[in-house]
Amino acid sequence: MSNQAIYQMAVAAIAESSIQAVAITIGYSRPALSRYMSGSYGAGVEKIEEAIKRHYDVRNCPFLTKQVDIHYCTTKSTAARPIKSGGVREAHWLACQSCPNNQGAHHDPL
């Protein structure tokens, strides 16, 4: 059974380019991605879905005012507070703590 949100990420990515391009991006063969998309992927779908999510789950970062992938977003929001006070890194970290993309505040922003 596939995760519907991740499946829709794949649908959108394929619509923007091609199934071959998406397969190359996620590191799978075109036939493997085709089988996943048709619901006939023989193996468990967890690994291919993780590859799709890693490459196509993007968020709008209000601090950077651009799209970032989920790995970047999570890494920034869960990092320890920067030691140097008053810098750009600290401002970014503070913004992450109250960001709507942060699925749960991991640090006390004070």
CSV table of C-alpha atoms in Angstrom, one decimal:
chain,number,residue,atom,x,y,z
A,1,MET,CA,0.0,0.0,0.0
A,2,SER,CA,1.5,3.3,-1.0
A,3,ASN,CA,1.4,6.6,0.9
A,4,GLN,CA,-1.0,8.8,-1.0
A,5,ALA,CA,0.9,12.1,-0.3
A,6,ILE,CA,4.1,10.6,-1.6
A,7,TYR,CA,2.4,9.1,-4.6
A,8,GLN,CA,1.0,12.5,-5.4
A,9,MET,CA,4.5,14.0,-5.2
A,10,ALA,CA,5.6,11.5,-7.8
A,11,VAL,CA,2.6,12.3,-10.0
A,12,ALA,CA,3.4,16.0,-9.8
A,13,ALA,CA,7.1,15.4,-10.5
A,14,ILE,CA,6.3,13.2,-13.5
A,15,ALA,CA,3.8,15.8,-14.9
A,16,GLU,CA,6.5,18.5,-14.7
A,17,SER,CA,9.2,16.4,-16.5
A,18,SER,CA,8.9,12.7,-17.3
A,19,ILE,CA,8.9,9.3,-15.6
A,20,GLN,CA,12.4,8.7,-16.9
A,21,ALA,CA,13.7,11.9,-15.5
A,22,VAL,CA,12.1,11.3,-12.1
A,23,ALA,CA,13.4,7.7,-12.0
A,24,ILE,CA,16.9,9.0,-12.7
A,25,THR,CA,16.6,11.7,-10.0
A,26,ILE,CA,15.4,9.2,-7.3
A,27,GLY,CA,17.9,6.6,-8.3
A,28,TYR,CA,15.5,3.9,-9.5
A,29,SER,CA,14.9,2.4,-13.0
A,30,ARG,CA,12.1,3.7,-15.1
A,31,PRO,CA,10.4,0.3,-15.0
A,32,ALA,CA,10.6,0.2,-11.2
A,33,LEU,CA,9.0,3.6,-11.0
A,34,SER,CA,6.4,2.6,-13.5
A,35,ARG,CA,5.4,-0.4,-11.5
A,36,TYR,CA,5.2,1.8,-8.3
A,37,MET,CA,2.9,4.2,-10.1
A,38,SER,CA,0.7,1.5,-11.4
A,39,GLY,CA,0.4,-0.2,-8.0
A,40,SER,CA,2.2,-3.3,-9.1
A,41,TYR,CA,5.5,-2.8,-7.4
A,42,GLY,CA,6.4,-6.2,-6.1
A,43,ALA,CA,8.6,-5.3,-3.2
A,44,GLY,CA,7.7,-3.2,-0.2
A,45,VAL,CA,7.3,0.5,-1.3
A,46,GLU,CA,9.0,2.0,1.7
A,47,LYS,CA,12.4,2.5,0.0
A,48,ILE,CA,11.1,3.9,-3.2
A,49,GLU,CA,8.8,6.2,-1.3
A,50,GLU,CA,11.6,7.4,0.8
A,51,ALA,CA,13.6,8.2,-2.3
A,52,ILE,CA,10.6,10.2,-3.8
A,53,LYS,CA,10.2,12.1,-0.5
A,54,ARG,CA,13.8,12.9,-0.2
A,55,HIS,CA,13.9,14.5,-3.6
A,56,TYR,CA,10.4,16.0,-4.0
A,57,ASP,CA,9.1,16.9,-0.6
A,58,VAL,CA,9.9,20.7,-0.6
A,59,ARG,CA,8.8,23.4,1.7
A,60,ASN,CA,8.6,27.2,1.3
A,61,CYS,CA,11.2,28.6,3.8
A,62,PRO,CA,9.9,32.0,5.1
A,63,PHE,CA,13.4,33.0,6.3
A,64,LEU,CA,15.2,32.2,3.0
A,65,THR,CA,12.1,33.1,0.9
A,66,LYS,CA,12.7,30.1,-1.3
A,67,GLN,CA,11.9,26.4,-1.5
A,68,VAL,CA,14.1,23.9,0.4
A,69,ASP,CA,13.9,20.2,0.7
A,70,ILE,CA,12.6,18.5,3.8
A,71,HIS,CA,16.1,17.3,4.8
A,72,TYR,CA,17.5,20.8,4.9
A,73,CYS,CA,14.4,22.1,6.7
A,74,THR,CA,14.6,19.4,9.4
A,75,THR,CA,18.3,19.7,9.8
A,76,LYS,CA,18.1,23.5,10.4
A,77,SER,CA,15.1,23.3,12.7
A,78,THR,CA,16.5,20.5,14.9
A,79,ALA,CA,20.0,21.8,15.1
A,80,ALA,CA,21.4,23.1,18.4
A,81,ARG,CA,21.1,26.9,18.9
A,82,PRO,CA,24.2,28.6,17.4
A,83,ILE,CA,26.7,29.6,20.1
A,84,LYS,CA,27.4,33.0,18.5
A,85,SER,CA,24.6,35.4,19.4
A,86,GLY,CA,23.1,37.9,17.0
A,87,GLY,CA,24.4,36.4,13.8
A,88,VAL,CA,22.5,35.3,10.7
A,89,ARG,CA,22.8,31.6,11.7
A,90,GLU,CA,21.0,32.4,15.0
A,91,ALA,CA,18.3,34.5,13.2
A,92,HIS,CA,17.7,31.6,10.9
A,93,TRP,CA,17.6,29.1,13.8
A,94,LEU,CA,15.1,31.4,15.7
A,95,ALA,CA,12.9,31.7,12.7
A,96,CYS,CA,12.9,27.9,12.4
A,97,GLN,CA,11.6,27.5,15.9
A,98,SER,CA,8.3,29.3,15.2
A,99,CYS,CA,8.0,28.3,11.5
A,100,PRO,CA,4.8,26.7,10.4
A,101,ASN,CA,6.9,24.0,8.6
A,102,ASN,CA,8.4,22.9,11.9
A,103,GLN,CA,6.3,19.9,12.8
A,104,GLY,CA,7.1,20.3,16.5
A,105,ALA,CA,9.4,22.8,18.2
A,106,HIS,CA,12.5,20.9,19.2
A,107,HIS,CA,14.2,23.7,21.1
A,108,ASP,CA,13.2,26.5,23.4
A,109,PRO,CA,13.7,29.6,21.3
A,110,LEU,CA,14.6,31.7,24.4
